[in-house]
PDB file of C-alpha atoms in Angstrom:
ATOM      1  CA  GLU A   1     107.420  90.880  93.247  1.00 57.00           C
ATOM      2  CA  THR A   2     108.968  94.275  93.671  1.00 72.00           C
ATOM      3  CA  GLY A   3     107.753  97.572  95.050  1.00 92.00           C
ATOM      4  CA  VAL A   4     104.265  97.877  96.479  1.00 95.00           C
ATOM      5  CA  THR A   5     101.535  95.474  95.415  1.00 96.00           C
ATOM      6  CA  GLN A   6      97.817  95.683  96.059  1.00 97.00           C
ATOM      7  CA  THR A   7      95.063  93.115  95.688  1.00 97.00           C
ATOM      8  CA  PRO A   8      92.486  92.989  94.364  1.00 97.00           C
ATOM      9  CA  ARG A   9      92.867  95.589  91.622  1.00 95.00           C
ATOM     10  CA  HIS A  10      89.108  95.904  91.226  1.00 96.00           C
ATOM     11  CA  LEU A  11      86.338  95.184  93.708  1.00 96.00           C
ATOM     12  CA  VAL A  12      82.594  95.524  93.452  1.00 95.00           C
ATOM     13  CA  MET A  13      80.617  95.039  96.645  1.00 92.00           C
ATOM     14  CA  GLY A  14      77.165  95.594  98.029  1.00 89.00           C
ATOM     15  CA  MET A  15      76.524  97.759 101.043  1.00 87.00           C
ATOM     16  CA  THR A  16      76.058  94.751 103.317  1.00 87.00           C
ATOM     17  CA  ASN A  17      79.196  92.895 102.239  1.00 88.00           C
ATOM     18  CA  LYS A  18      82.450  92.544 104.147  1.00 93.00           C
ATOM     19  CA  LYS A  19      85.650  92.582 102.148  1.00 95.00           C
ATOM     20  CA  SER A  20      89.333  93.317 102.679  1.00 97.00           C
ATOM     21  CA  LEU A  21      91.971  95.106 100.655  1.00 97.00           C
ATOM     22  CA  LYS A  22      95.533  93.896 100.894  1.00 98.00           C
ATOM     23  CA  CYS A  23      98.793  95.746 100.457  1.00 98.00           C
ATOM     24  CA  GLU A  24     102.296  94.331 100.545  1.00 97.00           C
ATOM     25  CA  GLN A  25     105.594  96.167 100.244  1.00 96.00           C
ATOM     26  CA  HIS A  26     108.893  94.560  99.288  1.00 93.00           C
ATOM     27  CA  LEU A  27     111.066  97.598  99.951  1.00 92.00           C
ATOM     28  CA  GLY A  28     112.062  97.073 103.576  1.00 91.00           C
ATOM     29  CA  HIS A  29     110.125 100.151 104.669  1.00 91.00           C
ATOM     30  CA  ASN A  30     108.748 100.611 108.158  1.00 89.00           C
ATOM     31  CA  ALA A  31     105.830 102.963 107.438  1.00 91.00           C
ATOM     32  CA  MET A  32     102.689 102.202 105.451  1.00 93.00           C
ATOM     33  CA  TYR A  33      99.732 104.352 104.452  1.00 94.00           C
ATOM     34  CA  TRP A  34      96.198 104.130 103.115  1.00 95.00           C
ATOM     35  CA  TYR A  35      94.894 106.904 100.868  1.00 95.00           C
ATOM     36  CA  LYS A  36      91.516 107.423  99.255  1.00 95.00           C
ATOM     37  CA  GLN A  37      91.417 108.993  95.811  1.00 92.00           C
ATOM     38  CA  SER A  38      88.011 110.189  94.638  1.00 90.00           C
ATOM     39  CA  ALA A  39      87.243 111.942  91.381  1.00 83.00           C
ATOM     40  CA  LYS A  40      87.699 115.712  91.532  1.00 76.00           C
ATOM     41  CA  LYS A  41      88.933 115.629  95.155  1.00 82.00           C
ATOM     42  CA  PRO A  42      92.391 115.833  96.696  1.00 81.00           C
ATOM     43  CA  LEU A  43      94.144 112.693  97.783  1.00 88.00           C
ATOM     44  CA  GLU A  44      92.912 111.882 101.309  1.00 90.00           C
ATOM     45  CA  LEU A  45      95.249 110.304 103.824  1.00 91.00           C
ATOM     46  CA  MET A  46      93.261 107.751 105.834  1.00 93.00           C
ATOM     47  CA  PHE A  47      95.672 105.830 108.038  1.00 92.00           C
ATOM     48  CA  VAL A  48      99.367 105.746 108.842  1.00 91.00           C
ATOM     49  CA  TYR A  49     101.276 102.887 110.408  1.00 90.00           C
ATOM     50  CA  ASN A  50     104.817 103.215 111.643  1.00 85.00           C
ATOM     51  CA  PHE A  51     106.552 100.035 112.807  1.00 79.00           C
ATOM     52  CA  LYS A  52     103.132  98.345 112.881  1.00 74.00           C
ATOM     53  CA  GLU A  53     101.677 100.981 115.196  1.00 78.00           C
ATOM     54  CA  GLN A  54      98.885 103.209 113.961  1.00 77.00           C
ATOM     55  CA  THR A  55     100.052 106.802 114.233  1.00 76.00           C
ATOM     56  CA  GLU A  56      97.392 108.573 112.221  1.00 73.00           C
ATOM     57  CA  ASN A  57      93.654 108.179 111.737  1.00 74.00           C
ATOM     58  CA  ASN A  58      92.231 111.120 109.876  1.00 74.00           C
ATOM     59  CA  SER A  59      88.638 110.944 111.126  1.00 84.00           C
ATOM     60  CA  VAL A  60      87.891 107.926 108.999  1.00 91.00           C
ATOM     61  CA  PRO A  61      84.482 106.282 109.563  1.00 92.00           C
ATOM     62  CA  SER A  62      84.564 103.066 111.549  1.00 92.00           C
ATOM     63  CA  ARG A  63      83.279 101.076 108.571  1.00 94.00           C
ATOM     64  CA  PHE A  64      86.945 101.212 107.450  1.00 95.00           C
ATOM     65  CA  SER A  65      89.165  99.156 109.733  1.00 94.00           C
ATOM     66  CA  PRO A  66      92.914  98.926 109.109  1.00 94.00           C
ATOM     67  CA  GLU A  67      95.205  96.146 110.192  1.00 94.00           C
ATOM     68  CA  CYS A  68      98.989  96.014 110.060  1.00 94.00           C
ATOM     69  CA  PRO A  69     100.270  92.617 111.212  1.00 93.00           C
ATOM     70  CA  ASN A  70     103.872  93.410 110.285  1.00 91.00           C
ATOM     71  CA  SER A  71     105.863  96.112 108.534  1.00 89.00           C
ATOM     72  CA  SER A  72     105.377  94.512 105.121  1.00 93.00           C
ATOM     73  CA  HIS A  73     101.628  93.983 105.105  1.00 96.00           C
ATOM     74  CA  LEU A  74      98.688  96.301 105.458  1.00 96.00           C
ATOM     75  CA  PHE A  75      94.995  95.504 105.214  1.00 97.00           C
ATOM     76  CA  LEU A  76      91.884  97.616 104.977  1.00 97.00           C
ATOM     77  CA  HIS A  77      88.778  95.782 106.168  1.00 97.00           C
ATOM     78  CA  LEU A  78      85.517  97.078 104.759  1.00 95.00           C
ATOM     79  CA  HIS A  79      81.985  96.558 106.043  1.00 93.00           C
ATOM     80  CA  THR A  80      78.613  98.203 105.492  1.00 93.00           C
ATOM     81  CA  LEU A  81      80.052 100.709 103.061  1.00 93.00           C
ATOM     82  CA  GLN A  82      78.126 103.469 101.328  1.00 94.00           C
ATOM     83  CA  PRO A  83      78.055 104.289  97.612  1.00 93.00           C
ATOM     84  CA  GLU A  84      80.074 107.454  98.306  1.00 93.00           C
ATOM     85  CA  ASP A  85      82.926 105.197  99.461  1.00 95.00           C
ATOM     86  CA  SER A  86      83.464 104.185  95.846  1.00 95.00           C
ATOM     87  CA  ALA A  87      86.975 105.361  94.980  1.00 95.00           C
ATOM     88  CA  LEU A  88      90.509 104.294  94.213  1.00 95.00           C
ATOM     89  CA  TYR A  89      92.246 103.150  97.404  1.00 97.00           C
ATOM     90  CA  LEU A  90      95.980 103.567  97.299  1.00 96.00           C
ATOM     91  CA  CYS A  91      98.541 102.023  99.583  1.00 96.00           C
ATOM     92  CA  ALA A  92     101.982 103.542 100.014  1.00 95.00           C
ATOM     93  CA  SER A  93     105.104 102.830 102.017  1.00 94.00           C
ATOM     94  CA  SER A  94     108.181 104.742 103.031  1.00 90.00           C
ATOM     95  CA  SER A  95     111.215 104.593 105.196  1.00 85.00           C
ATOM     96  CA  THR A  96     111.325 106.955 108.168  1.00 77.00           C
ATOM     97  CA  SER A  97     114.979 106.627 108.994  1.00 72.00           C
ATOM     98  CA  GLY A  98     116.268 109.274 106.632  1.00 65.00           C
ATOM     99  CA  TYR A  99     115.412 112.930 106.334  1.00 61.00           C
ATOM    100  CA  TYR A 100     113.886 112.826 102.851  1.00 62.00           C
ATOM    101  CA  ASN A 101     111.545 109.891 102.668  1.00 78.00           C
ATOM    102  CA  GLU A 102     109.509 109.694  99.518  1.00 86.00           C
ATOM    103  CA  GLN A 103     106.496 107.470  99.473  1.00 91.00           C
ATOM    104  CA  PHE A 104     106.178 104.574  97.065  1.00 92.00           C
ATOM    105  CA  PHE A 105     102.670 103.772  95.885  1.00 94.00           C
ATOM    106  CA  GLY A 106     100.911 100.637  94.808  1.00 95.00           C
ATOM    107  CA  PRO A 107      98.645 100.550  91.743  1.00 94.00           C
ATOM    108  CA  GLY A 108      95.499 100.899  93.835  1.00 95.00           C
ATOM    109  CA  THR A 109      92.244  99.018  94.260  1.00 97.00           C
ATOM    110  CA  ARG A 110      89.293 100.428  92.349  1.00 95.00           C
ATOM    111  CA  LEU A 111      86.324  99.954  94.680  1.00 96.00           C
ATOM    112  CA  THR A 112      82.716 100.242  93.588  1.00 95.00           C
ATOM    113  CA  VAL A 113      79.967 100.076  96.206  1.00 94.00           C
ATOM    114  CA  LEU A 114      76.536  99.307  94.845  1.00 92.00           C
TER     115      LEU A 114
ATOM    116  CA  GLY B   1     100.055 124.428 108.613  1.00 82.00           C
ATOM    117  CA  ASN B   2     101.586 122.710 105.617  1.00 85.00           C
ATOM    118  CA  SER B   3      99.749 122.786 102.307  1.00 89.00           C
ATOM    119  CA  VAL B   4     100.244 122.669  98.559  1.00 93.00           C
ATOM    120  CA  THR B   5      98.356 124.543  95.875  1.00 93.00           C
ATOM    121  CA  GLN B   6      98.682 123.608  92.236  1.00 93.00           C
ATOM    122  CA  MET B   7      97.077 124.935  89.123  1.00 86.00           C
ATOM    123  CA  GLU B   8      93.703 123.629  88.145  1.00 83.00           C
ATOM    124  CA  GLY B   9      93.388 121.507  85.074  1.00 84.00           C
ATOM    125  CA  PRO B  10      92.753 120.014  82.770  1.00 94.00           C
ATOM    126  CA  VAL B  11      95.606 121.073  80.546  1.00 96.00           C
ATOM    127  CA  THR B  12      95.610 120.112  76.865  1.00 97.00           C
ATOM    128  CA  LEU B  13      98.726 120.618  74.759  1.00 97.00           C
ATOM    129  CA  SER B  14      99.907 119.651  71.325  1.00 97.00           C
ATOM    130  CA  GLU B  15     102.878 117.343  71.030  1.00 97.00           C
ATOM    131  CA  GLU B  16     106.236 119.166  71.374  1.00 97.00           C
ATOM    132  CA  ALA B  17     104.645 122.107  73.195  1.00 97.00           C
ATOM    133  CA  PHE B  18     106.183 123.594  76.349  1.00 98.00           C
ATOM    134  CA  LEU B  19     104.628 122.562  79.632  1.00 97.00           C
ATOM    135  CA  THR B  20     104.397 124.452  82.907  1.00 97.00           C
ATOM    136  CA  ILE B  21     102.328 123.296  85.860  1.00 97.00           C
ATOM    137  CA  ASN B  22     102.424 125.742  88.730  1.00 97.00           C
ATOM    138  CA  CYS B  23     102.808 124.651  92.331  1.00 97.00           C
ATOM    139  CA  THR B  24     103.158 126.788  95.431  1.00 97.00           C
ATOM    140  CA  TYR B  25     103.440 125.657  98.994  1.00 95.00           C
ATOM    141  CA  THR B  26     102.904 126.836 102.540  1.00 93.00           C
ATOM    142  CA  ALA B  27     105.218 125.529 105.222  1.00 90.00           C
ATOM    143  CA  THR B  28     107.580 126.744 107.873  1.00 83.00           C
ATOM    144  CA  GLY B  29     111.249 126.099 107.450  1.00 83.00           C
ATOM    145  CA  TYR B  30     112.457 123.856 104.662  1.00 85.00           C
ATOM    146  CA  PRO B  31     110.153 121.090 103.512  1.00 90.00           C
ATOM    147  CA  SER B  32     111.072 118.558 100.859  1.00 92.00           C
ATOM    148  CA  LEU B  33     109.161 118.978  97.605  1.00 94.00           C
ATOM    149  CA  PHE B  34     108.045 116.355  95.131  1.00 95.00           C
ATOM    150  CA  TRP B  35     106.252 115.847  91.857  1.00 97.00           C
ATOM    151  CA  TYR B  36     104.376 112.602  91.399  1.00 97.00           C
ATOM    152  CA  VAL B  37     102.771 111.348  88.187  1.00 97.00           C
ATOM    153  CA  GLN B  38      99.785 109.049  87.849  1.00 95.00           C
ATOM    154  CA  TYR B  39      99.255 107.337  84.510  1.00 93.00           C
ATOM    155  CA  PRO B  40      95.773 106.018  83.705  1.00 88.00           C
ATOM    156  CA  GLY B  41      94.861 102.981  85.779  1.00 83.00           C
ATOM    157  CA  GLU B  42      97.994 103.163  87.919  1.00 87.00           C
ATOM    158  CA  GLY B  43      99.157 104.436  91.274  1.00 90.00           C
ATOM    159  CA  LEU B  44     101.344 107.478  91.823  1.00 93.00           C
ATOM    160  CA  GLN B  45     104.992 107.334  90.809  1.00 93.00           C
ATOM    161  CA  LEU B  46     107.676 109.696  91.993  1.00 94.00           C
ATOM    162  CA  LEU B  47     108.754 111.872  89.081  1.00 97.00           C
ATOM    163  CA  LEU B  48     111.304 114.131  90.753  1.00 97.00           C
ATOM    164  CA  LYS B  49     112.146 115.755  94.061  1.00 95.00           C
ATOM    165  CA  ALA B  50     114.127 118.571  95.641  1.00 95.00           C
ATOM    166  CA  THR B  51     115.151 118.676  99.247  1.00 90.00           C
ATOM    167  CA  LYS B  52     116.586 122.152  99.752  1.00 90.00           C
ATOM    168  CA  ALA B  53     116.290 125.665  98.393  1.00 92.00           C
ATOM    169  CA  ASP B  54     117.603 126.203  94.842  1.00 94.00           C
ATOM    170  CA  ASP B  55     117.799 122.451  94.224  1.00 95.00           C
ATOM    171  CA  LYS B  56     116.607 121.393  90.786  1.00 97.00           C
ATOM    172  CA  GLY B  57     114.933 118.035  90.443  1.00 96.00           C
ATOM    173  CA  SER B  58     114.891 116.465  86.999  1.00 97.00           C
ATOM    174  CA  ASN B  59     113.752 113.242  85.368  1.00 97.00           C
ATOM    175  CA  LYS B  60     112.521 112.154  81.912  1.00 95.00           C
ATOM    176  CA  GLY B  61     112.922 115.696  80.576  1.00 97.00           C
ATOM    177  CA  PHE B  62     110.874 117.223  83.397  1.00 98.00           C
ATOM    178  CA  GLU B  63     112.403 119.789  85.730  1.00 98.00           C
ATOM    179  CA  ALA B  64     111.369 121.726  88.816  1.00 98.00           C
ATOM    180  CA  THR B  65     113.372 124.183  90.914  1.00 97.00           C
ATOM    181  CA  TYR B  66     112.794 124.682  94.630  1.00 97.00           C
ATOM    182  CA  ARG B  67     112.303 128.446  95.030  1.00 96.00           C
ATOM    183  CA  LYS B  68     112.249 129.450  98.678  1.00 93.00           C
ATOM    184  CA  GLU B  69     111.712 133.132  97.938  1.00 94.00           C
ATOM    185  CA  THR B  70     108.497 132.476  95.997  1.00 95.00           C
ATOM    186  CA  THR B  71     107.579 129.222  97.817  1.00 96.00           C
ATOM    187  CA  SER B  72     107.186 127.555  94.459  1.00 97.00           C
ATOM    188  CA  PHE B  73     108.118 124.313  92.729  1.00 98.00           C
ATOM    189  CA  HIS B  74     106.776 124.641  89.191  1.00 98.00           C
ATOM    190  CA  LEU B  75     107.017 121.649  86.873  1.00 98.00           C
ATOM    191  CA  GLU B  76     108.341 122.242  83.354  1.00 98.00           C
ATOM    192  CA  LYS B  77     109.101 120.251  80.249  1.00 98.00           C
ATOM    193  CA  GLY B  78     110.388 121.695  77.032  1.00 97.00           C
ATOM    194  CA  SER B  79     108.684 119.339  74.596  1.00 96.00           C
ATOM    195  CA  VAL B  80     105.836 117.121  75.724  1.00 97.00           C
ATOM    196  CA  GLN B  81     104.930 113.789  74.168  1.00 97.00           C
ATOM    197  CA  VAL B  82     101.652 111.913  73.948  1.00 97.00           C
ATOM    198  CA  SER B  83     103.043 109.466  76.508  1.00 96.00           C
ATOM    199  CA  ASP B  84     103.242 112.302  79.070  1.00 97.00           C
ATOM    200  CA  SER B  85      99.453 112.365  79.299  1.00 97.00           C
ATOM    201  CA  ALA B  86      98.756 111.745  82.979  1.00 96.00           C
ATOM    202  CA  VAL B  87      97.789 113.451  86.222  1.00 95.00           C
ATOM    203  CA  TYR B  88     100.590 115.323  87.987  1.00 97.00           C
ATOM    204  CA  PHE B  89     100.647 115.896  91.745  1.00 96.00           C
ATOM    205  CA  CYS B  90     102.797 118.340  93.640  1.00 96.00           C
ATOM    206  CA  ALA B  91     103.561 117.325  97.222  1.00 94.00           C
ATOM    207  CA  LEU B  92     105.595 118.296 100.244  1.00 91.00           C
ATOM    208  CA  SER B  93     106.792 116.528 103.314  1.00 88.00           C
ATOM    209  CA  HIS B  94     108.244 118.068 106.406  1.00 81.00           C
ATOM    210  CA  SER B  95     110.065 116.678 109.364  1.00 73.00           C
ATOM    211  CA  ASN B  96     107.949 118.863 111.665  1.00 71.00           C
ATOM    212  CA  THR B  97     104.925 116.688 110.843  1.00 69.00           C
ATOM    213  CA  GLY B  98     106.625 113.310 110.946  1.00 68.00           C
ATOM    214  CA  ASN B  99     107.327 113.387 107.202  1.00 68.00           C
ATOM    215  CA  GLN B 100     103.633 113.217 106.443  1.00 79.00           C
ATOM    216  CA  PHE B 101     102.929 114.051 102.814  1.00 87.00           C
ATOM    217  CA  TYR B 102     100.664 116.880 101.698  1.00 89.00           C
ATOM    218  CA  PHE B 103      99.439 116.551  98.136  1.00 92.00           C
ATOM    219  CA  GLY B 104      97.980 119.071  95.751  1.00 92.00           C
ATOM    220  CA  THR B 105      94.732 118.323  93.974  1.00 90.00           C
ATOM    221  CA  GLY B 106      96.452 117.088  90.837  1.00 93.00           C
ATOM    222  CA  THR B 107      96.592 118.534  87.317  1.00 95.00           C
ATOM    223  CA  SER B 108      95.424 116.427  84.413  1.00 95.00           C
ATOM    224  CA  LEU B 109      97.537 116.758  81.272  1.00 97.00           C
ATOM    225  CA  THR B 110      96.447 115.532  77.857  1.00 97.00           C
ATOM    226  CA  VAL B 111      98.901 115.734  74.970  1.00 97.00           C
ATOM    227  CA  ILE B 112      97.413 115.446  71.515  1.00 97.00           C
ATOM    228  CA  PRO B 113      99.395 114.396  68.420  1.00 95.00           C
TER     229      PRO B 113
END
């Protein structure tokens, strides 16, 4: 595997379910990100992890719970979601050691909440 | 604060037409500027970047020039193809905000044969 991978690619869940999204990066990066992409809205940064430490939480509801056990893996735990949480969830990674650090994105998980 | 504004879509062009997608930014100092592309059903891919004023990023026939005086980074391609149909995102990152990325809202491009 190369780059940034995300599983599952598609997920349908009820409002009472608990599920997790997984992201893995094979690029040796130390920073990882969760974004939410909804139709007709700008890309929303949700969480940032740098060297496994959460450095950003952009007022995300507590029904989204991130976990970063190491610099290569990032999870997003979901529970009691709402239909408006249906979106494409994108994971990204980057290095932070240089000055110009582009982010590399995974293919996303398409989440539908019924 | 830092922000990016890009032209609203959708944009529909015929094959071989000239493409311009406007992007302007707000930031202090010298951010790095990027164009990302998102093909249907995929994540965002870096298309090109420029890291200082007057730099020109280019890739796959696309170009964008970092214009400090107009705070712009417009994306251009001389002759678009059907395979260029995608959503294009302008973005900036700045060391004064820990290299956090700020994305535009995206511009959907459809190229018809």
